[in-house]
Amino acid sequence: MTRPTHRPTYHRAALAAVALALTGALTGCSVFGGSDSEGHGQAKSVVAEGADVAKGKPSVDGAGKPVVQGTFPSAISSGATVDIAIFGLKARGKLATLTVRYTPHIPPGGDGNPNPYNLNGGNNLGTSLIDPVNLKRYVVVSDSNGKPLQTDDIFAHVANNQAGNFYYTFAAPPENVKAMDVQIGSWPTFRNVPVER
């Protein structure tokens, strides 16, 4: 009796899961994670309604069109701004992954390789989801070592005028929640970001 020379499909799926977990680990997890505080300073204007901005199906890897985006002042230096684009909120099983792209624009003489922490005035971003149906705030979940499952907002840098993708993992909202509000740092809340399932 000869043994099959190919691996069964479930082995490939297991290997893919391990590769995905390692990729997440390489993006950097930090003890400087989300906060469940309601004390975010909310800016006066809302960026945009996610459902109105989406023209095509967003991509969780940030390769498609953003669901919603905006340009905001940055406290890193006088005249600095940051483009923030949300590329998707994808629920899978009991988790949901938010993909955000930051593009800093810092005048000459400023930091040419900033991190989101400094773009937010030297404060943790405390990225969170707000559930308008069940009136709950979702914070980034942590692994078994207590490290938040997110790209580190201090050690991950983005070159000036270049885009960098960041990932945040949350508990998935219930099926009846079709869209969430997204709060990032001190910038305005992104409203009505669709939950992809």
Backbone as CSV, one residue per row, in Angstrom:
resi,resn,N_x,N_y,N_z,CA_x,CA_y,CA_z,C_x,C_y,C_z
1,MET,0.841,-1.179,0.000,0.000,0.000,0.000,0.889,1.247,0.000
2,THR,0.622,2.168,-0.926,1.440,3.380,-1.024,0.778,4.515,-0.249
3,ARG,1.608,5.366,0.275,1.105,6.520,1.006,0.858,7.663,0.028
4,PRO,-0.153,8.459,0.291,-0.364,9.616,-0.586,0.796,10.599,-0.445
5,THR,1.146,11.249,-1.544,2.286,12.169,-1.534,1.863,13.600,-1.240
6,HIS,0.573,13.876,-1.180,0.139,15.247,-0.885,-0.413,15.321,0.530
7,ARG,-0.378,16.519,1.072,-0.928,16.727,2.403,-2.422,16.950,2.301
8,PRO,-3.180,16.428,3.252,-4.619,16.695,3.237,-4.889,18.174,3.407
9,THR,-6.081,18.607,2.984,-6.471,20.009,3.007,-6.404,20.596,4.405
10,TYR,-6.785,19.806,5.423,-6.788,20.373,6.775,-5.379,20.715,7.242
11,HIS,-4.346,20.009,6.724,-2.972,20.370,7.069,-2.613,21.720,6.462
12,ARG,-3.052,21.955,5.224,-2.787,23.246,4.583,-3.476,24.366,5.340
13,ALA,-4.700,24.115,5.771,-5.430,25.134,6.525,-4.731,25.435,7.838
14,ALA,-4.216,24.401,8.499,-3.507,24.603,9.765,-2.222,25.401,9.543
15,LEU,-1.487,25.064,8.465,-0.268,25.800,8.157,-0.570,27.256,7.826
16,ALA,-1.674,27.494,7.116,-2.063,28.865,6.781,-2.403,29.645,8.042
17,ALA,-3.064,28.996,8.985,-3.410,29.664,10.249,-2.162,30.035,11.034
18,VAL,-1.173,29.118,11.052,0.081,29.403,11.753,0.801,30.564,11.078
19,ALA,0.838,30.561,9.752,1.499,31.638,9.013,0.823,32.974,9.303
20,LEU,-0.510,32.983,9.360,-1.242,34.202,9.656,-0.937,34.695,11.059
21,ALA,-0.851,33.779,12.002,-0.540,34.152,13.388,0.860,34.744,13.485
22,LEU,1.817,34.144,12.763,3.178,34.662,12.780,3.240,36.040,12.140
23,THR,2.484,36.243,11.067,2.441,37.544,10.418,1.937,38.591,11.392
24,GLY,0.889,38.245,12.137,0.356,39.164,13.137,1.381,39.467,14.206
25,ALA,2.148,38.459,14.604,3.156,38.666,15.640,4.261,39.586,15.142
26,LEU,4.614,39.468,13.855,5.682,40.280,13.301,5.299,41.731,13.151
27,THR,3.984,42.032,13.073,3.567,43.427,12.949,3.783,44.168,14.247
28,GLY,3.977,43.433,15.336,4.321,44.072,16.596,3.142,44.218,17.520
29,CYS,3.209,43.566,18.659,2.203,43.741,19.686,2.858,44.497,20.825
30,SER,2.089,45.229,21.568,2.653,46.064,22.596,1.796,46.081,23.837
31,VAL,2.399,46.436,24.934,1.625,46.626,26.150,0.926,47.979,26.119
32,PHE,1.217,48.789,25.106,0.577,50.094,24.994,-0.669,49.963,24.137
33,GLY,-1.675,49.298,24.599,-2.836,48.967,23.787,-3.990,49.902,23.983
34,GLY,-5.187,49.376,23.605,-6.413,50.147,23.645,-6.839,50.449,25.062
35,SER,-7.692,51.418,25.164,-8.230,51.822,26.451,-9.735,51.736,26.407
36,ASP,-10.339,51.396,27.534,-11.788,51.352,27.540,-12.368,52.658,28.057
37,SER,-11.523,53.677,28.111,-11.976,54.967,28.587,-12.921,55.606,27.590
38,GLU,-13.914,56.293,28.092,-14.838,57.049,27.246,-14.338,58.470,27.051
39,GLY,-13.129,58.781,27.552,-12.685,60.157,27.603,-11.988,60.655,26.362
40,HIS,-12.209,60.061,25.198,-11.567,60.563,23.984,-12.107,61.947,23.679
41,GLY,-11.187,62.879,23.369,-11.652,64.189,22.931,-12.144,64.075,21.505
42,GLN,-13.419,64.332,21.301,-13.991,64.169,19.973,-13.956,65.502,19.249
43,ALA,-13.437,65.522,18.029,-13.356,66.752,17.263,-14.744,67.213,16.859
44,LYS,-14.824,68.455,16.413,-16.130,69.047,16.139,-16.822,68.448,14.928
45,SER,-16.055,68.048,13.922,-16.696,67.546,12.713,-16.417,66.069,12.529
46,VAL,-17.349,65.402,11.903,-17.211,63.978,11.623,-16.582,63.843,10.255
47,VAL,-15.704,62.852,10.086,-14.987,62.680,8.823,-15.957,62.449,7.677
48,ALA,-16.680,61.356,7.740,-17.596,60.987,6.671,-18.377,59.772,7.103
49,GLU,-19.442,59.512,6.414,-20.230,58.308,6.659,-19.654,57.191,5.802
50,GLY,-19.225,56.102,6.423,-18.568,55.019,5.710,-19.394,54.460,4.574
51,ALA,-20.690,54.271,4.776,-21.530,53.682,3.741,-21.636,54.594,2.528
52,ASP,-21.503,55.919,2.741,-21.605,56.860,1.632,-20.319,56.935,0.829
53,VAL,-19.187,56.701,1.475,-17.899,56.855,0.815,-17.502,55.608,0.033
54,ALA,-17.908,54.439,0.514,-17.458,53.190,-0.112,-17.986,53.085,-1.533
55,LYS,-17.089,52.991,-2.477,-17.474,52.841,-3.884,-17.278,51.414,-4.364
56,GLY,-16.369,50.723,-3.745,-16.109,49.334,-4.115,-15.897,48.529,-2.859
57,LYS,-15.776,47.227,-2.994,-15.599,46.372,-1.816,-14.224,46.617,-1.220
58,PRO,-14.175,47.028,0.058,-12.867,47.282,0.662,-12.090,46.003,0.870
59,SER,-10.801,46.160,0.998,-9.930,45.019,1.209,-9.298,45.126,2.584
60,VAL,-9.305,44.033,3.350,-8.734,44.065,4.688,-7.232,44.308,4.647
61,ASP,-6.564,43.953,3.546,-5.120,44.165,3.496,-4.751,45.580,3.051
62,GLY,-5.748,46.425,2.844,-5.480,47.807,2.480,-5.164,48.002,1.010
63,ALA,-5.432,46.998,0.179,-5.096,47.101,-1.235,-6.229,47.700,-2.057
64,GLY,-7.450,47.700,-1.542,-8.596,48.225,-2.280,-8.822,49.696,-1.981
65,LYS,-10.059,50.151,-2.221,-10.412,51.525,-1.911,-10.774,51.642,-0.439
66,PRO,-10.442,52.781,0.180,-10.825,52.945,1.578,-12.336,53.055,1.732
67,VAL,-12.832,52.599,2.858,-14.245,52.717,3.179,-14.558,54.165,3.534
68,VAL,-13.650,54.772,4.290,-13.798,56.165,4.712,-12.402,56.711,4.984
69,GLN,-12.220,58.015,4.776,-10.898,58.601,4.973,-11.027,60.085,5.266
70,GLY,-9.951,60.659,5.775,-9.925,62.087,6.035,-8.514,62.546,6.332
71,THR,-8.299,63.870,6.300,-7.012,64.468,6.626,-7.212,65.366,7.836
72,PHE,-6.325,65.218,8.840,-6.496,65.910,10.105,-5.189,66.559,10.546
73,PRO,-5.269,67.606,11.368,-4.054,68.195,11.941,-3.359,67.192,12.851
74,SER,-2.041,67.286,12.910,-1.256,66.448,13.812,-0.502,67.335,14.785
75,ALA,-0.468,66.911,16.046,0.212,67.676,17.087,1.727,67.477,17.079
76,ILE,2.256,66.720,16.124,3.690,66.425,16.113,4.530,67.667,15.827
77,SER,3.998,68.578,14.971,4.687,69.836,14.706,3.718,70.797,14.038
78,SER,4.072,72.053,14.034,3.232,73.081,13.437,3.063,72.823,11.935
79,GLY,1.833,72.816,11.479,1.545,72.612,10.067,1.485,71.165,9.628
80,ALA,1.723,70.232,10.538,1.702,68.805,10.184,0.267,68.294,10.097
81,THR,0.053,67.360,9.182,-1.243,66.698,9.043,-1.023,65.195,8.889
82,VAL,-2.105,64.454,9.026,-2.055,63.009,8.795,-3.317,62.593,8.051
83,ASP,-3.116,61.809,6.986,-4.249,61.192,6.287,-4.550,59.883,7.000
84,ILE,-5.806,59.666,7.349,-6.225,58.411,7.968,-7.282,57.785,7.071
85,ALA,-7.043,56.553,6.650,-7.982,55.837,5.786,-8.302,54.484,6.406
86,ILE,-9.583,54.179,6.511,-10.005,52.875,7.007,-10.329,51.999,5.808
87,PHE,-9.652,50.851,5.740,-9.805,49.958,4.597,-10.729,48.786,4.869
88,GLY,-11.201,48.638,6.064,-12.166,47.575,6.320,-12.222,47.175,7.771
89,LEU,-13.381,46.661,8.148,-13.599,46.058,9.455,-14.186,44.685,9.176
90,LYS,-13.340,43.670,9.227,-13.704,42.322,8.797,-13.898,41.403,9.992
91,ALA,-15.133,40.919,10.170,-15.429,39.970,11.245,-15.244,38.556,10.725
92,ARG,-14.574,37.746,11.539,-14.370,36.334,11.198,-14.419,35.541,12.494
93,GLY,-15.413,34.718,12.635,-15.590,33.994,13.883,-15.905,34.965,15.001
94,LYS,-15.135,34.880,16.087,-15.384,35.731,17.244,-14.520,36.992,17.264
95,LEU,-13.736,37.197,16.193,-12.853,38.358,16.137,-13.160,39.231,14.928
96,ALA,-12.775,40.497,15.026,-12.926,41.436,13.913,-11.621,42.211,13.781
97,THR,-11.128,42.369,12.554,-9.878,43.073,12.305,-10.151,44.382,11.571
98,LEU,-9.622,45.457,12.129,-9.730,46.783,11.537,-8.408,47.105,10.857
99,THR,-8.463,47.528,9.599,-7.263,47.907,8.860,-7.285,49.415,8.636
100,VAL,-6.237,50.093,9.113,-6.144,51.554,9.017,-4.819,51.912,8.360
101,ARG,-4.849,52.901,7.478,-3.627,53.386,6.840,-3.376,54.830,7.268
102,TYR,-2.156,55.084,7.770,-1.750,56.435,8.162,-0.733,56.950,7.156
103,THR,-0.910,58.210,6.722,0.073,58.859,5.856,0.393,60.224,6.457
104,PRO,1.563,60.365,7.099,1.920,61.648,7.711,2.449,62.648,6.683
105,HIS,2.146,63.913,6.926,2.669,65.009,6.096,3.258,66.041,7.053
106,ILE,4.584,66.007,7.198,5.265,66.857,8.168,6.154,67.839,7.412
107,PRO,6.040,69.139,7.726,6.860,70.143,7.037,8.359,69.875,7.206
108,PRO,9.169,70.403,6.300,10.623,70.233,6.397,11.152,70.651,7.768
109,GLY,12.105,69.872,8.267,12.688,70.138,9.575,12.030,69.345,10.691
110,GLY,10.885,68.710,10.392,10.195,67.902,11.386,10.638,66.451,11.321
111,ASP,10.003,65.620,12.113,10.312,64.186,12.169,10.010,63.543,10.818
112,GLY,11.023,62.964,10.192,10.839,62.347,8.885,10.407,60.898,8.941
113,ASN,10.304,60.341,10.145,9.936,58.938,10.302,9.090,58.772,11.576
114,PRO,7.912,59.407,11.604,7.117,59.426,12.838,6.379,58.120,13.092
115,ASN,5.863,58.007,14.302,4.967,56.903,14.631,3.593,57.485,14.962
116,PRO,2.526,56.670,14.929,1.189,57.190,15.232,1.089,57.810,16.626
117,TYR,1.842,57.286,17.583,1.854,57.819,18.943,2.230,59.301,18.936
118,ASN,3.306,59.638,18.220,3.736,61.036,18.146,2.818,61.873,17.268
119,LEU,2.266,61.279,16.217,1.307,61.998,15.380,0.079,62.408,16.199
120,ASN,-0.215,61.627,17.244,-1.348,61.899,18.124,-0.923,62.719,19.347
121,GLY,0.154,63.477,19.230,0.579,64.362,20.304,1.266,63.665,21.460
122,GLY,1.875,62.502,21.211,2.560,61.774,22.264,1.599,61.036,23.181
123,ASN,0.488,60.614,22.623,-0.526,59.867,23.373,-0.850,58.563,22.669
124,ASN,-1.145,57.511,23.470,-1.595,56.257,22.865,-2.874,56.510,22.076
125,LEU,-3.041,55.777,20.996,-4.219,55.990,20.153,-5.503,55.499,20.816
126,GLY,-5.415,54.411,21.584,-6.624,53.886,22.215,-7.701,53.564,21.197
127,THR,-7.309,53.030,20.053,-8.256,52.745,18.972,-9.377,51.844,19.473
128,SER,-10.612,52.235,19.192,-11.756,51.467,19.678,-12.909,51.524,18.686
129,LEU,-13.818,50.582,18.846,-15.039,50.529,18.051,-16.205,50.901,18.955
130,ILE,-17.160,51.616,18.411,-18.349,51.980,19.161,-19.555,51.343,18.487
131,ASP,-20.284,50.549,19.238,-21.459,49.828,18.762,-22.686,50.699,19.028
132,PRO,-23.262,51.315,17.972,-24.401,52.202,18.182,-25.715,51.456,18.446
133,VAL,-25.733,50.152,18.189,-26.947,49.359,18.407,-27.055,48.933,19.867
134,ASN,-25.956,48.372,20.396,-25.950,47.851,21.768,-25.296,48.796,22.774
135,LEU,-24.894,49.988,22.304,-24.289,51.010,23.159,-23.096,50.469,23.942
136,LYS,-22.130,49.908,23.185,-20.923,49.357,23.787,-19.696,49.902,23.079
137,ARG,-18.599,49.978,23.823,-17.298,50.319,23.252,-16.442,49.056,23.258
138,TYR,-15.838,48.739,22.114,-14.970,47.571,21.986,-13.525,48.056,21.981
139,VAL,-12.688,47.444,22.816,-11.266,47.768,22.844,-10.488,46.606,22.221
140,VAL,-9.236,46.876,21.861,-8.383,45.847,21.261,-8.228,44.683,22.234
141,VAL,-8.377,43.458,21.716,-8.225,42.273,22.565,-6.743,41.966,22.753
142,SER,-6.444,41.210,23.800,-5.058,40.844,24.110,-4.858,39.346,23.971
143,ASP,-3.607,38.944,23.751,-3.293,37.520,23.666,-3.114,36.944,25.070
144,SER,-2.726,35.681,25.154,-2.600,35.005,26.447,-1.483,35.584,27.312
145,ASN,-0.582,36.383,26.713,0.473,37.052,27.476,0.083,38.470,27.872
146,GLY,-1.154,38.850,27.556,-1.631,40.186,27.901,-1.216,41.275,26.934
147,LYS,-0.705,40.894,25.761,-0.275,41.894,24.782,-1.403,42.154,23.777
148,PRO,-1.734,43.424,23.543,-2.812,43.759,22.602,-2.499,43.263,21.188
149,LEU,-3.509,42.760,20.519,-3.363,42.276,19.144,-3.568,43.440,18.186
150,GLN,-2.493,44.195,18.030,-2.522,45.364,17.157,-1.106,45.691,16.726
151,THR,-0.993,46.463,15.653,0.310,46.988,15.263,0.707,48.011,16.314
152,ASP,1.923,47.957,16.761,2.374,48.840,17.838,2.424,50.284,17.358
153,ASP,1.762,51.192,18.094,1.711,52.591,17.661,2.913,53.419,18.124
154,ILE,3.860,52.776,18.830,5.091,53.467,19.222,6.286,52.963,18.413
155,PHE,6.416,51.644,18.289,7.597,51.082,17.628,7.449,50.939,16.114
156,ALA,6.231,51.023,15.595,6.023,50.968,14.138,5.993,52.397,13.602
157,HIS,6.920,52.705,12.712,7.032,54.055,12.163,6.565,54.085,10.712
158,VAL,6.185,55.283,10.272,5.751,55.495,8.891,6.559,56.664,8.344
159,ALA,7.241,56.468,7.233,8.049,57.541,6.652,7.166,58.706,6.226
160,ASN,7.695,59.897,6.357,6.951,61.096,5.976,6.476,61.013,4.526
161,ASN,5.214,61.348,4.311,4.554,61.324,2.995,4.426,59.926,2.413
162,GLN,4.612,58.902,3.239,4.425,57.517,2.806,3.295,56.895,3.626
163,ALA,2.621,55.909,3.039,1.495,55.257,3.723,1.966,54.010,4.466
164,GLY,1.380,53.777,5.636,1.677,52.578,6.410,0.400,51.971,6.956
165,ASN,0.236,50.661,6.778,-0.959,49.962,7.269,-0.781,49.496,8.704
166,PHE,-1.832,49.655,9.496,-1.869,49.217,10.882,-3.116,48.370,11.081
167,TYR,-3.014,47.379,11.974,-4.097,46.420,12.186,-4.472,46.366,13.655
168,TYR,-5.768,46.272,13.911,-6.298,46.219,15.271,-7.339,45.103,15.327
169,THR,-7.267,44.247,16.354,-8.182,43.115,16.479,-9.097,43.303,17.687
170,PHE,-10.381,43.120,17.451,-11.410,43.308,18.475,-12.280,42.063,18.558
171,ALA,-13.076,41.966,19.628,-14.146,40.977,19.651,-15.141,41.379,18.574
172,ALA,-15.641,40.405,17.836,-16.597,40.701,16.771,-17.931,41.135,17.361
173,PRO,-18.569,42.116,16.760,-19.892,42.513,17.244,-20.944,41.473,16.865
174,PRO,-22.109,41.494,17.506,-23.175,40.559,17.152,-23.613,40.721,15.698
175,GLU,-24.257,39.691,15.167,-24.699,39.676,13.762,-25.617,40.845,13.422
176,ASN,-26.382,41.324,14.393,-27.332,42.400,14.093,-26.662,43.766,13.958
177,VAL,-25.365,43.834,14.240,-24.629,45.092,14.094,-24.007,45.115,12.698
178,LYS,-24.493,45.995,11.860,-24.040,46.063,10.464,-22.938,47.099,10.250
179,ALA,-22.800,48.042,11.174,-21.776,49.080,11.044,-21.370,49.539,12.432
180,MET,-20.127,50.015,12.535,-19.585,50.491,13.807,-18.977,51.880,13.591
181,ASP,-18.892,52.649,14.671,-18.122,53.887,14.649,-16.711,53.548,15.108
182,VAL,-15.719,54.232,14.559,-14.318,53.964,14.884,-13.690,55.221,15.470
183,GLN,-13.118,55.083,16.665,-12.426,56.193,17.313,-10.925,55.893,17.314
184,ILE,-10.149,56.824,16.752,-8.693,56.683,16.708,-8.079,57.950,17.279
185,GLY,-7.353,57.800,18.362,-6.670,58.936,18.960,-7.604,60.090,19.258
186,SER,-7.095,61.300,19.061,-7.875,62.509,19.331,-8.579,63.033,18.092
187,TRP,-8.525,62.276,17.009,-9.127,62.723,15.763,-10.626,62.450,15.744
188,PRO,-11.354,63.040,14.809,-12.807,62.844,14.770,-13.188,61.375,14.607
189,THR,-14.354,61.039,15.110,-14.868,59.674,15.015,-15.311,59.386,13.589
190,PHE,-14.918,58.214,13.074,-15.385,57.752,11.766,-16.720,57.046,11.997
191,ARG,-17.770,57.515,11.368,-19.098,56.986,11.594,-19.489,55.957,10.536
192,ASN,-20.249,54.975,10.971,-20.928,54.056,10.044,-19.964,53.244,9.175
193,VAL,-18.932,52.688,9.777,-17.987,51.835,9.038,-18.602,50.435,8.953
194,PRO,-18.844,49.922,7.746,-19.520,48.621,7.603,-18.719,47.482,8.207
195,VAL,-19.429,46.533,8.807,-18.802,45.304,9.307,-18.933,44.261,8.207
196,GLU,-17.795,43.823,7.672,-17.794,42.774,6.641,-17.833,41.417,7.328
197,ARG,-18.612,40.514,6.777,-18.695,39.155,7.346,-18.513,38.130,6.237
